[in-house]
Tab-separated table of C-alpha atoms and ligand atoms in Angstrom:
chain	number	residue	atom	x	y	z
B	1	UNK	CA	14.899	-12.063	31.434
B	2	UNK	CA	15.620	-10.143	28.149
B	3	UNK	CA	13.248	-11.483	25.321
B	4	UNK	CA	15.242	-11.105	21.778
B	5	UNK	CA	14.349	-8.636	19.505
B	6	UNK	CA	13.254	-9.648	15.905
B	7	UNK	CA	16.419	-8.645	13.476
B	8	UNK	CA	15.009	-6.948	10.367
B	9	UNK	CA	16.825	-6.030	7.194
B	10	UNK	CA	15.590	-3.574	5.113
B	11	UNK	CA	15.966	-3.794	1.163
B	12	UNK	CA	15.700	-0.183	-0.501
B	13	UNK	CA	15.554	2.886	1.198
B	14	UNK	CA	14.260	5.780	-0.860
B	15	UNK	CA	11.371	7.003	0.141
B	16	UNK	CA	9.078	4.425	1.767
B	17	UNK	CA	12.288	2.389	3.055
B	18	UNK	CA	12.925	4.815	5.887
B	19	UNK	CA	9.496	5.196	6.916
B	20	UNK	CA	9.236	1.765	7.531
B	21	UNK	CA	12.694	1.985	9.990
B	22	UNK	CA	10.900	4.389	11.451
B	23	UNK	CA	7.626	2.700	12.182
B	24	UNK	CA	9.761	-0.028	13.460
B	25	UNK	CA	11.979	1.286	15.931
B	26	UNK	CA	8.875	2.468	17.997
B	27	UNK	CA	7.657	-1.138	18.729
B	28	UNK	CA	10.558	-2.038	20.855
B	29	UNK	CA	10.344	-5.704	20.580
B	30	UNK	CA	12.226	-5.407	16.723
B	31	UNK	CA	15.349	-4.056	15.603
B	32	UNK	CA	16.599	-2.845	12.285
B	33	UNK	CA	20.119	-4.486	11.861
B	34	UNK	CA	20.653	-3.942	7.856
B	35	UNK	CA	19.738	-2.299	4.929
B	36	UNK	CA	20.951	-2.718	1.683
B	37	UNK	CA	21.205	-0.697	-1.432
B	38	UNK	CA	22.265	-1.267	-4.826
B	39	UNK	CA	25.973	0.186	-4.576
B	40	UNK	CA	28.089	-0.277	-1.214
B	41	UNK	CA	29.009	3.614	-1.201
B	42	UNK	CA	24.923	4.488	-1.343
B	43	UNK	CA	24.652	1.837	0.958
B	44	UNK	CA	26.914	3.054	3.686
B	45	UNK	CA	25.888	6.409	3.295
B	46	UNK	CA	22.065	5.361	4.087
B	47	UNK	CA	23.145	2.948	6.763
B	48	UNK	CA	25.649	6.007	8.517
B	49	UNK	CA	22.475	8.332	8.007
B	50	UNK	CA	19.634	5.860	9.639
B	51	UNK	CA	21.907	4.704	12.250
B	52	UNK	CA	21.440	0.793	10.841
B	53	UNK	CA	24.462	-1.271	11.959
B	54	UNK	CA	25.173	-3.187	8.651
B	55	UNK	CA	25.338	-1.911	5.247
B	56	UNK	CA	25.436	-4.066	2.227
B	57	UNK	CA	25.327	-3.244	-1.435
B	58	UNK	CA	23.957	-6.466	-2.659
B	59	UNK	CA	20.810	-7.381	-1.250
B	60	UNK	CA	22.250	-11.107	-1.895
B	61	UNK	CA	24.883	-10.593	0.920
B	62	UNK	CA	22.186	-9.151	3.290
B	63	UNK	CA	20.165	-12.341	2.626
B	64	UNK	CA	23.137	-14.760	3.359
B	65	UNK	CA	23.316	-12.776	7.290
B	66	UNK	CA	22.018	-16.052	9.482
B	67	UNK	CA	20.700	-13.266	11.911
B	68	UNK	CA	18.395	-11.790	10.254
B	69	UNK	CA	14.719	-13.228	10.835
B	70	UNK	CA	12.923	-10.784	8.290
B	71	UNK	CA	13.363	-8.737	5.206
B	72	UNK	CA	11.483	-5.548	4.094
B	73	UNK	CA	10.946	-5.284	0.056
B	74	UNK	CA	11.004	-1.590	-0.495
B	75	UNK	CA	12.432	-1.110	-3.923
B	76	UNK	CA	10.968	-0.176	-7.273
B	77	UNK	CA	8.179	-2.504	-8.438
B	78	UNK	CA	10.354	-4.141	-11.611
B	79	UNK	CA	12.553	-5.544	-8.665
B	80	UNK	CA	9.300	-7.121	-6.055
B	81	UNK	CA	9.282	-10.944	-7.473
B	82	UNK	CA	13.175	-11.594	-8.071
B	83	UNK	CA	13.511	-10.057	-4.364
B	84	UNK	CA	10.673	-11.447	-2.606
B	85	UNK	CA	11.482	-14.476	-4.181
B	86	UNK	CA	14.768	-14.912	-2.775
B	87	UNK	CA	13.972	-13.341	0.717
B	88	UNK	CA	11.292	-16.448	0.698
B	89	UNK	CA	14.076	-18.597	-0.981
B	90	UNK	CA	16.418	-17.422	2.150
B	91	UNK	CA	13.586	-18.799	4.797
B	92	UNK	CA	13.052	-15.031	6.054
B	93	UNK	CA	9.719	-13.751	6.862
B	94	UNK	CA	8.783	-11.162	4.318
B	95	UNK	CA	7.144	-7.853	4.236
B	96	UNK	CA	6.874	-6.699	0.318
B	97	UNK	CA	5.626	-3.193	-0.749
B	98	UNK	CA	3.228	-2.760	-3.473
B	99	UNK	CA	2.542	-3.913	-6.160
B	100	UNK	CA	3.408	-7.388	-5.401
B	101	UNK	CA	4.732	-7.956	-8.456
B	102	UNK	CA	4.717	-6.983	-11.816
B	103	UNK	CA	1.993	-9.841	-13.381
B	104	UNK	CA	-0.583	-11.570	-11.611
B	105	UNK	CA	1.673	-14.955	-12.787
B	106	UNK	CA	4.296	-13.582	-10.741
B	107	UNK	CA	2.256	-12.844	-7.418
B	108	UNK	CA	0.535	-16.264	-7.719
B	109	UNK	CA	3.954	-17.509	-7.461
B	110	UNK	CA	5.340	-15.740	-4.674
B	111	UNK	CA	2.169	-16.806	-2.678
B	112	UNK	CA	2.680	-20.110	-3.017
B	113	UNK	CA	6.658	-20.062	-2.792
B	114	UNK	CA	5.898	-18.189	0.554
B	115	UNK	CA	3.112	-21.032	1.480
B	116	UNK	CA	5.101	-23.727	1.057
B	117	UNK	CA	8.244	-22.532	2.958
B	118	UNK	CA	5.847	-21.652	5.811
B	119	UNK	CA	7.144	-17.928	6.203
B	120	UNK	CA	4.819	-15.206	7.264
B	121	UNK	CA	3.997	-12.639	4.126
B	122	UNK	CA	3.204	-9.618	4.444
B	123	UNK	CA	1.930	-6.585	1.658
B	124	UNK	CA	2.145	-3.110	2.594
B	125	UNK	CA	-1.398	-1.740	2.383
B	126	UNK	CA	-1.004	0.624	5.398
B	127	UNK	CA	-4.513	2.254	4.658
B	128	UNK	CA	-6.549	-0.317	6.121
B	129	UNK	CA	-4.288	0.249	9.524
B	130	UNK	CA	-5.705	3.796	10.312
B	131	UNK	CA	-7.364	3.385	13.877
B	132	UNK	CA	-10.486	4.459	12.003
B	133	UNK	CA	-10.471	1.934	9.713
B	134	UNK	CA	-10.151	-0.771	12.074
B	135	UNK	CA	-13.896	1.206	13.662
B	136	UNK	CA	-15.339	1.466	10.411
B	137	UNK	CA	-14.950	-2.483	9.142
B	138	UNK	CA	-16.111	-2.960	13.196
B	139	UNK	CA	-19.342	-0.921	12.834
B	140	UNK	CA	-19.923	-2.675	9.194
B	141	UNK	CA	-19.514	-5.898	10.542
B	142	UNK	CA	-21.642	-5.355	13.434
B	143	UNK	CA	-24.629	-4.548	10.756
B	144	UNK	CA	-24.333	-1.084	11.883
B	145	UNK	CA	-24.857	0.330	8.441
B	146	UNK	CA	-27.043	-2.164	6.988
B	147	UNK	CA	-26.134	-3.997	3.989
B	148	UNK	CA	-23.781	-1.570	2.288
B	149	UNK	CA	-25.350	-0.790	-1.568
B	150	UNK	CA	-22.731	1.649	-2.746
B	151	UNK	CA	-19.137	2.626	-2.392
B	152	UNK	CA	-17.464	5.067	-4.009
B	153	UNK	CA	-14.241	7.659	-3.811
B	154	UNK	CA	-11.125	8.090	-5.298
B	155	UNK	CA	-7.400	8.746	-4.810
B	156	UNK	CA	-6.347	11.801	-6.080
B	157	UNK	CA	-2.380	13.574	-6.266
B	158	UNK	CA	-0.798	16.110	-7.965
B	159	UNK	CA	3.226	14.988	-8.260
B	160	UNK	CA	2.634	14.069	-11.850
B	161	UNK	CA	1.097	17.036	-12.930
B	162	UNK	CA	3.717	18.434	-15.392
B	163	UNK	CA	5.415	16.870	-18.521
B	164	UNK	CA	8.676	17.564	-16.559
B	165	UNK	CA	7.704	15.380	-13.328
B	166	UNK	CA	9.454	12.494	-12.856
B	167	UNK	CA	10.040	9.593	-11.432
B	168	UNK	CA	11.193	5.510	-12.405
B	169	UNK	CA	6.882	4.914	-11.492
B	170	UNK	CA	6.724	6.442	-15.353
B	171	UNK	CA	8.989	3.995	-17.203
B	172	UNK	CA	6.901	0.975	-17.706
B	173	UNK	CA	10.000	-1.218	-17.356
B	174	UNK	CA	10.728	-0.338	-13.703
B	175	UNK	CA	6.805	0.612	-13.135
B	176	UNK	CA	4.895	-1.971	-14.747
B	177	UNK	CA	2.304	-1.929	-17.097
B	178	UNK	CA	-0.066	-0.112	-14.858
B	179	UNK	CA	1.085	3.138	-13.098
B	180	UNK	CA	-1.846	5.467	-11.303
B	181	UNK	CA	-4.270	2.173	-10.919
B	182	UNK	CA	-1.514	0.019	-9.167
B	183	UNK	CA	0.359	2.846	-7.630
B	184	UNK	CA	-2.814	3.948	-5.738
B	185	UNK	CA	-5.542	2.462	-6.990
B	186	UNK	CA	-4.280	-0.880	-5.216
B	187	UNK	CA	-4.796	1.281	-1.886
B	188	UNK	CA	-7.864	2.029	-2.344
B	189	UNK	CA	-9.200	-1.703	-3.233
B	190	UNK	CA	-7.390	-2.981	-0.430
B	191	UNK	CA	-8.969	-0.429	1.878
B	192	UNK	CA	-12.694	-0.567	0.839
B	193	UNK	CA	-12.792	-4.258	0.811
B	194	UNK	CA	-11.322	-4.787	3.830
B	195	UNK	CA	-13.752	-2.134	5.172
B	196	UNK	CA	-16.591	-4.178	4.012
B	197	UNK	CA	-15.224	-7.334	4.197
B	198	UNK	CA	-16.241	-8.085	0.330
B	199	UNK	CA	-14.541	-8.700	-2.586
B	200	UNK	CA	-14.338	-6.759	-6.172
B	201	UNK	CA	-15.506	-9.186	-8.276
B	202	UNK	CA	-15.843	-7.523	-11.841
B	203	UNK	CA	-14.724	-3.868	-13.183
B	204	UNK	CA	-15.062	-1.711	-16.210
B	205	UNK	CA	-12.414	0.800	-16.488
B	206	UNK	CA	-11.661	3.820	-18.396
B	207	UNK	CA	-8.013	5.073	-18.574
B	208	UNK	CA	-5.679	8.065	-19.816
B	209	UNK	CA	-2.191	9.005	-20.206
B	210	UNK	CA	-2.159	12.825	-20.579
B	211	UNK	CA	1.382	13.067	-21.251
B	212	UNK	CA	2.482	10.307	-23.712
B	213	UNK	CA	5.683	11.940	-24.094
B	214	UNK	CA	7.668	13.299	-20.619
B	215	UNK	CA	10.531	15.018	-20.367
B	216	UNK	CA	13.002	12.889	-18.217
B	217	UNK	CA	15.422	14.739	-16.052
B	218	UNK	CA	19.057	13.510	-16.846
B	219	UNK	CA	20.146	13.286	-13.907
B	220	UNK	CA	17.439	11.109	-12.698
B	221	UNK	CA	14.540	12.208	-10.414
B	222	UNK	CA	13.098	11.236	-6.557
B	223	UNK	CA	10.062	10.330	-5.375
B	224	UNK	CA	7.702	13.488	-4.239
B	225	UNK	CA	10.224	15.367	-6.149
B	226	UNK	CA	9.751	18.851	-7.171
B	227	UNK	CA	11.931	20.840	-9.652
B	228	UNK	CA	13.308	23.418	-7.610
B	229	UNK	CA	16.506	24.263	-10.594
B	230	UNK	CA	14.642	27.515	-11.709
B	231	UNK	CA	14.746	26.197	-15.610
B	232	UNK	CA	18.157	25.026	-16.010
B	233	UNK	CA	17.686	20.826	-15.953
B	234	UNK	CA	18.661	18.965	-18.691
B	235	UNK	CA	15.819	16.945	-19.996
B	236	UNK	CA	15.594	13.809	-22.555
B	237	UNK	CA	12.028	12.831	-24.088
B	238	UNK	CA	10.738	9.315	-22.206
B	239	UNK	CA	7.451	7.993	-24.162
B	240	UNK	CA	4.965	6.848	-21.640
B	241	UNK	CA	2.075	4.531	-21.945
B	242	UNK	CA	0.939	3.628	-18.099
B	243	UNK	CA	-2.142	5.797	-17.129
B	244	UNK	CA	-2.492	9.127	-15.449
B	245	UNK	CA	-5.778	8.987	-14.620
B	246	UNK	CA	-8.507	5.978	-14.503
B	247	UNK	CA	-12.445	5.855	-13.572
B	248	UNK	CA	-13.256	2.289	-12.782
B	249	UNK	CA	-16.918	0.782	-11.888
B	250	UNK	CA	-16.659	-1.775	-9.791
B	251	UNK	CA	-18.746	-4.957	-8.850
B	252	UNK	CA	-18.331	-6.594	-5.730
B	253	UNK	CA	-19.061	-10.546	-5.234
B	254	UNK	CA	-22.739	-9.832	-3.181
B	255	UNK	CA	-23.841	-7.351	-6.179
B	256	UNK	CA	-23.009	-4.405	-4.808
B	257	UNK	CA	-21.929	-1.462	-6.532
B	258	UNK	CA	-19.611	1.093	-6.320
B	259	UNK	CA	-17.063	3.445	-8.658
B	260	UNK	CA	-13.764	5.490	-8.041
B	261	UNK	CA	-11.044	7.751	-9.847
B	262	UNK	CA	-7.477	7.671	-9.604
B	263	UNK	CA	-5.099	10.641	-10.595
B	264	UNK	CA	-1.919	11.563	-10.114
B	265	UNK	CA	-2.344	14.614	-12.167
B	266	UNK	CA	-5.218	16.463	-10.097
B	267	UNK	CA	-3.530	20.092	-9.278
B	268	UNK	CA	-3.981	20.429	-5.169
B	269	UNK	CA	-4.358	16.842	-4.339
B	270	UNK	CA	-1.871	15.339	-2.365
B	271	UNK	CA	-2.722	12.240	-1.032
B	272	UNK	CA	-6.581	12.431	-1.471
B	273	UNK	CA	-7.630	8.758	-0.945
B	274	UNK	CA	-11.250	8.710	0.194
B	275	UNK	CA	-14.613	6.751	0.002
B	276	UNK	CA	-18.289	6.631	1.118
B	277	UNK	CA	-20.241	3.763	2.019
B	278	UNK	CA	-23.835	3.816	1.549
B	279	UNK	CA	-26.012	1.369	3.262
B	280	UNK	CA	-29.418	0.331	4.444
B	281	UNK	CA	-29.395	2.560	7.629
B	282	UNK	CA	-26.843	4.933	7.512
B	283	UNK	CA	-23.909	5.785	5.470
B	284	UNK	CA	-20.161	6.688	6.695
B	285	UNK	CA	-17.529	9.069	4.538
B	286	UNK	CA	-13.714	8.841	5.443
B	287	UNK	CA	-10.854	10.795	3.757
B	288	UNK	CA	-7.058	10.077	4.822
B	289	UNK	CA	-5.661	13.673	4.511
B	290	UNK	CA	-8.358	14.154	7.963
B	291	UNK	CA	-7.655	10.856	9.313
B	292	UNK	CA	-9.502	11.389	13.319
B	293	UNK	CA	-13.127	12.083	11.457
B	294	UNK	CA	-15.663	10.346	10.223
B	295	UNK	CA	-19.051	11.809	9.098
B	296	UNK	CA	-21.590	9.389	9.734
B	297	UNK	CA	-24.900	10.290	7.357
B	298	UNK	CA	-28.465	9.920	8.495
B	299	UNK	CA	-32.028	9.889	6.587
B	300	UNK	CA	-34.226	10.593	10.061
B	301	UNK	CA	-31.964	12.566	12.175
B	302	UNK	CA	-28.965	15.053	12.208
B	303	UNK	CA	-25.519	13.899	10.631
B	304	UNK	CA	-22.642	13.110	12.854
B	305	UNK	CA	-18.896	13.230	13.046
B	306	UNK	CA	-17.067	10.667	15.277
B	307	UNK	CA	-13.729	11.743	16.369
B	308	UNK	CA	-10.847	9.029	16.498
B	309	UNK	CA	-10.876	8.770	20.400
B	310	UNK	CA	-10.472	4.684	22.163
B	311	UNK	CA	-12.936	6.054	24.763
B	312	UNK	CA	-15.356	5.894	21.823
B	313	UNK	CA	-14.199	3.460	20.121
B	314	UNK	CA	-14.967	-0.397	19.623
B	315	UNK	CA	-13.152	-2.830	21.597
B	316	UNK	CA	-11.718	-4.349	18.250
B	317	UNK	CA	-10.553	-0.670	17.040
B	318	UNK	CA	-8.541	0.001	20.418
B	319	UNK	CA	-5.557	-1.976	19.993
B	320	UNK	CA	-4.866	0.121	16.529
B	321	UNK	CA	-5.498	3.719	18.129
B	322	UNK	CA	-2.492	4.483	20.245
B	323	UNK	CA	-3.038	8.434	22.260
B	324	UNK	CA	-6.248	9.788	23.242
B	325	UNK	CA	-8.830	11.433	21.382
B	326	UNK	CA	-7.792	14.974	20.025
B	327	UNK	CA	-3.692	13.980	19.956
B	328	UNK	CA	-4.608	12.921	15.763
B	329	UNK	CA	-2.618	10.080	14.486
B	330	UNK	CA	-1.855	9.852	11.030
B	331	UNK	CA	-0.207	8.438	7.894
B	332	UNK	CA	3.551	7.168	10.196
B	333	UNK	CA	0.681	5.636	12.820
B	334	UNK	CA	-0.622	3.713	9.992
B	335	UNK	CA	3.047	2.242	8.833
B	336	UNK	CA	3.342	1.339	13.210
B	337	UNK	CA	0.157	-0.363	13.234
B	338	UNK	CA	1.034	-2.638	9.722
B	339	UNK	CA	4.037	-3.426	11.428
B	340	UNK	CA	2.932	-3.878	15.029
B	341	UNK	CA	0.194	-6.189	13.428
B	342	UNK	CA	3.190	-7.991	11.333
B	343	UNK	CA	5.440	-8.503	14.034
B	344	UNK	CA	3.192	-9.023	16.650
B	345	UNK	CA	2.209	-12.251	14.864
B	346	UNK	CA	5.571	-13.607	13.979
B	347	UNK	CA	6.704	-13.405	17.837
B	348	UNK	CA	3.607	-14.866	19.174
B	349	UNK	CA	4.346	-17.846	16.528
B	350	UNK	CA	1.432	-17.699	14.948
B	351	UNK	CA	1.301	-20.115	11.591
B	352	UNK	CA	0.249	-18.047	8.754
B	353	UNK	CA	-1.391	-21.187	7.218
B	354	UNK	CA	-4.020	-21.289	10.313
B	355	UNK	CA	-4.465	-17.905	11.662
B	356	UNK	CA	-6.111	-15.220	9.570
B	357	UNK	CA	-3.858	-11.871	10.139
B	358	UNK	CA	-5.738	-8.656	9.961
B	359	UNK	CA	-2.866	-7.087	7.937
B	360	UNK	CA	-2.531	-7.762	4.099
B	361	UNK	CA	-0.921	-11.061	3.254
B	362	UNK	CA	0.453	-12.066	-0.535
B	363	UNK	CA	-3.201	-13.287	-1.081
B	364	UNK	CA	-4.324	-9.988	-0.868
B	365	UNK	CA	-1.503	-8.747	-2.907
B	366	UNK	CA	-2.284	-11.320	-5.814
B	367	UNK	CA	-5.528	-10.058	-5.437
B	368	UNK	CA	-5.057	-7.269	-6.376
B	369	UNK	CA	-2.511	-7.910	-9.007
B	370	UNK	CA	-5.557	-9.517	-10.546
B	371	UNK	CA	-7.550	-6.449	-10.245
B	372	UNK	CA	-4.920	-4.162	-11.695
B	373	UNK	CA	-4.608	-6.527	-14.088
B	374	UNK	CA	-8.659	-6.755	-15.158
B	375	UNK	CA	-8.593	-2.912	-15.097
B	376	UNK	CA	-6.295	-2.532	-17.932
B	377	UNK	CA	-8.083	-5.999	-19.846
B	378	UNK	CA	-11.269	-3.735	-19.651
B	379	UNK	CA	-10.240	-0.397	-20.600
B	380	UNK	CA	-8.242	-2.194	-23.904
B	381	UNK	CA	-11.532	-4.368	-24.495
B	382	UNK	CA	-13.959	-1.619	-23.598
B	383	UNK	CA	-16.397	-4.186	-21.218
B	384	UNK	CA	-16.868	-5.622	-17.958
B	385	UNK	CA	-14.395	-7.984	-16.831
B	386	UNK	CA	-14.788	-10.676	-13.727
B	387	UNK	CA	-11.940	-11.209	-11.683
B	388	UNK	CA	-9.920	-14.183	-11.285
B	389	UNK	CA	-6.643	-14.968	-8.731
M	401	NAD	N1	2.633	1.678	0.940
M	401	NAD	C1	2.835	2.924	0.601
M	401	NAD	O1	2.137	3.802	1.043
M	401	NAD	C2	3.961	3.244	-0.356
M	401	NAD	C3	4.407	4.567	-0.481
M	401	NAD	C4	5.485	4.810	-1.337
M	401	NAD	C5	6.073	3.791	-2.060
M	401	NAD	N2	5.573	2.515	-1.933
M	401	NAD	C6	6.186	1.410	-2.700
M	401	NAD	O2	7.525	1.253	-2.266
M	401	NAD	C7	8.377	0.914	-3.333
M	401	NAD	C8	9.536	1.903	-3.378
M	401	NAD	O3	9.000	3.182	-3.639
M	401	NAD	P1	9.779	4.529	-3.202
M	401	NAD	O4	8.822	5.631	-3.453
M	401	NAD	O5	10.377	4.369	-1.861
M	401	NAD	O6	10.917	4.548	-4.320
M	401	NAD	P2	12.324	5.273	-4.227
M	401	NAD	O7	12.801	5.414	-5.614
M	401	NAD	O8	12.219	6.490	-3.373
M	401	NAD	O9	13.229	4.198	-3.450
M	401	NAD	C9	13.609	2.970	-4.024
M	401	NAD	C10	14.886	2.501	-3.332
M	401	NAD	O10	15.282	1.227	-3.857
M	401	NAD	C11	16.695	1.262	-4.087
M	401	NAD	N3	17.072	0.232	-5.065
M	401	NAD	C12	16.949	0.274	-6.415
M	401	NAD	N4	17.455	-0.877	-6.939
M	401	NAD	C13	17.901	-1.631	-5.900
M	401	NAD	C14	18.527	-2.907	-5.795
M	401	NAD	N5	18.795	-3.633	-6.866
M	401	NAD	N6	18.875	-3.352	-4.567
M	401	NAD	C15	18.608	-2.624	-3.454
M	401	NAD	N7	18.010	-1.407	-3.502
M	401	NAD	C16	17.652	-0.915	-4.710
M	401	NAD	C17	16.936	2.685	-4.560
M	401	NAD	O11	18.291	3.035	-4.477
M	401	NAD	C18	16.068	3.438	-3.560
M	401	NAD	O12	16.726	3.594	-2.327
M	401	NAD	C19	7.519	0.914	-4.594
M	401	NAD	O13	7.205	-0.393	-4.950
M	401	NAD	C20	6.261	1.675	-4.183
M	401	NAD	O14	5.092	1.189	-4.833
M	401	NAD	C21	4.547	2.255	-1.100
């Protein structure tokens, strides 16, 4: 007997859009059956291009399809509530890229729109997938490290560097009111606490826009995009107020302490997101970019460096590491595991009201609309400010 697959639609497909096709189609119990775009001709052309069935060029159309049992959010931020709103509004499970939302009011709505109607939510935090990070929040939980004092790192790129990058991340309208801090920043809360299984429960933040005024191409720009035109781009002045930079101290709710920078104007840095965890006993450092390694740190005896490998591995870890040690999975394995975790729960029925999913759910990403938020409360007020969802 031939199970069904799980019909997905997929709203958006720019850069992240595809990549989560992608991840999909190598799970074998789901299928991607729609996309939609804003404009039928884009729309088509994506759908032709990804080899999706259906095109539409309202996502409103793709939403009235009785087939579909899920919908991927994967447009610009500005458009996250009104769309996960009506995928919840549709009875479709959801899976929503970050930010959430634009406001913390809006998030706290869409979790408890997607409460009520019983659908299973879903953010796209894909950092906490890494095989490796399902071993590291294993070993912490185990006590392995001791209680963990200090955490600290950063997420660091370089796509923003010049006054002539762009992208829509820039215009505050389409961005929000936040741009390095909830662009990346939001990774690397979501990581580190679910690493350590604790909460942020104060920051103080310093932030800085080095270019308040950007030159915005004409014709529009991509994501990742370089300018490749040798000079010859026609350019019209945007003012921008969201961040390029931001140091934040953080708090989290046992009194622990930790710190980190984000940047998305640090020359050579691509996707730097790292940390270190220092505890009691030992300490652990992790950085994406060399996602198989992680340097274990020792007071009394030699330093280590475990290699991703499910021979070594925890039993908890293994389902999340998918070829054997040396064969390096990476940044794509991350997007399979968030959806193999996603999908994996909706087709063994779980209810997302009793059973506590180990990928991020709108309650993490209210959370951490709330600590987006509190970053930029601080930096304007110049103090410590406690966090409340
Ligand atoms: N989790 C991650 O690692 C990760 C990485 C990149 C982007 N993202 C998030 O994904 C989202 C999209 O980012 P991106 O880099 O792919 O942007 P992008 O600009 O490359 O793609 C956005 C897509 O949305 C489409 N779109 C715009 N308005 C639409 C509408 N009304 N209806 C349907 N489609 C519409 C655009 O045509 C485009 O295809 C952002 O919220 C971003 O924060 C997450």
């Amino acid at each position: 007997m031939t199970i069904p697959k799980i019909r997905v639609g997929v709203i958006g497909t720019g850069f992240i859009g595809p990549a989560h096709i992608e991840a999909m189609r190598r799970l074998g119990f789901v299928e991607v059956v729609a996309l939609a775009q804003n404009g039928e001709e884009k729309a088509r052309e994506k759908a032709a291009k990804l080899g999706v069935p259906l095109a539409y060029g309202d996502y409103r159309e793709l939403l009235l399809n009785p087939d579909i049992d899920a919908v991927h959010n994967c447009t610009p931020n500005h458009l996250h509530f009104e769309i996960n709103k009506a995928i919840i509004a549709a009875g479709k499970h959801v899976l929503s890229e970050k930010p959430l939302a634009i406001t913390s009011r809006e998030s706290a709505e869409l979790l408890r729109l997607a409460r009520e109607r019983g659908i299973v939510h879903g953010v796209h935090f894909n950092y906490r997938q890494f095989p490796m990070m399902k071993q590291l929040a294993q070993m912490v939980k185990q006590g392995e490290f001791g209680p963990i004092h200090l955490v600290h790192g950063g997420y660091l790129q370089d796509w923003l560097l010049f006054d002539t990058d762009f992208n829509w991340r820039l215009d505050q309208a389409a961005g929000g009111r936040s741009r390095a801090v909830a662009d990346i920043g939001s990774h690397w809360c979501d990581t580190v606490q679910y690493v350590t299984g604790k909460r942020i429960a104060a920051v103080f933040a310093d932030l800085r826009t080095i270019h308040p005024i950007r030159k915005k191409p004409v014709a529009g720009g991509v994501t990742f995009g370089l300018q490749t035109d040798g000079g010859e781009t026609a350019y019209e002045e945007l003012p921008v107020i969201t961040e390029d930079h931001a140091s934040v101290l953080v708090r989290f709710e046992d009194g622990s302490k930790g710190s980190f920078t984000v940047s998305q104007v640090s020359a050579g840095r691509k996707n730097a997101l790292s940390f270190e965890l220092n505890g009691s006993r030992k300490s652990a450092h992790w950085k994406q970019e060399e996602p198989a390694s992680l340097w274990i740190g020792h007071r009394d005896k030699p330093n280590e460096v475990l290699m991703a490998d499910p021979s070594l591995f925890l039993e908890e870890a293994r389902a999340s590491i998918h070829h054997p040690g040396g064969h390096t999975e990476g940044w794509p394995d991350s997007l399979k595991n968030m959806m193999l975790q996603y999908y994996t729960f909706i087709r063994d029925g779980k209810d997302p009201s009793k059973d506590t999913p180990s990928f991020a759910t709108f309650e993490d990403g209210h959370l951490s609309m709330c600590i987006t938020e509190a970053i930029l409360q601080s930096h304007e007020e110049e103090r410590w400010i406690n966090i409340t969802t």
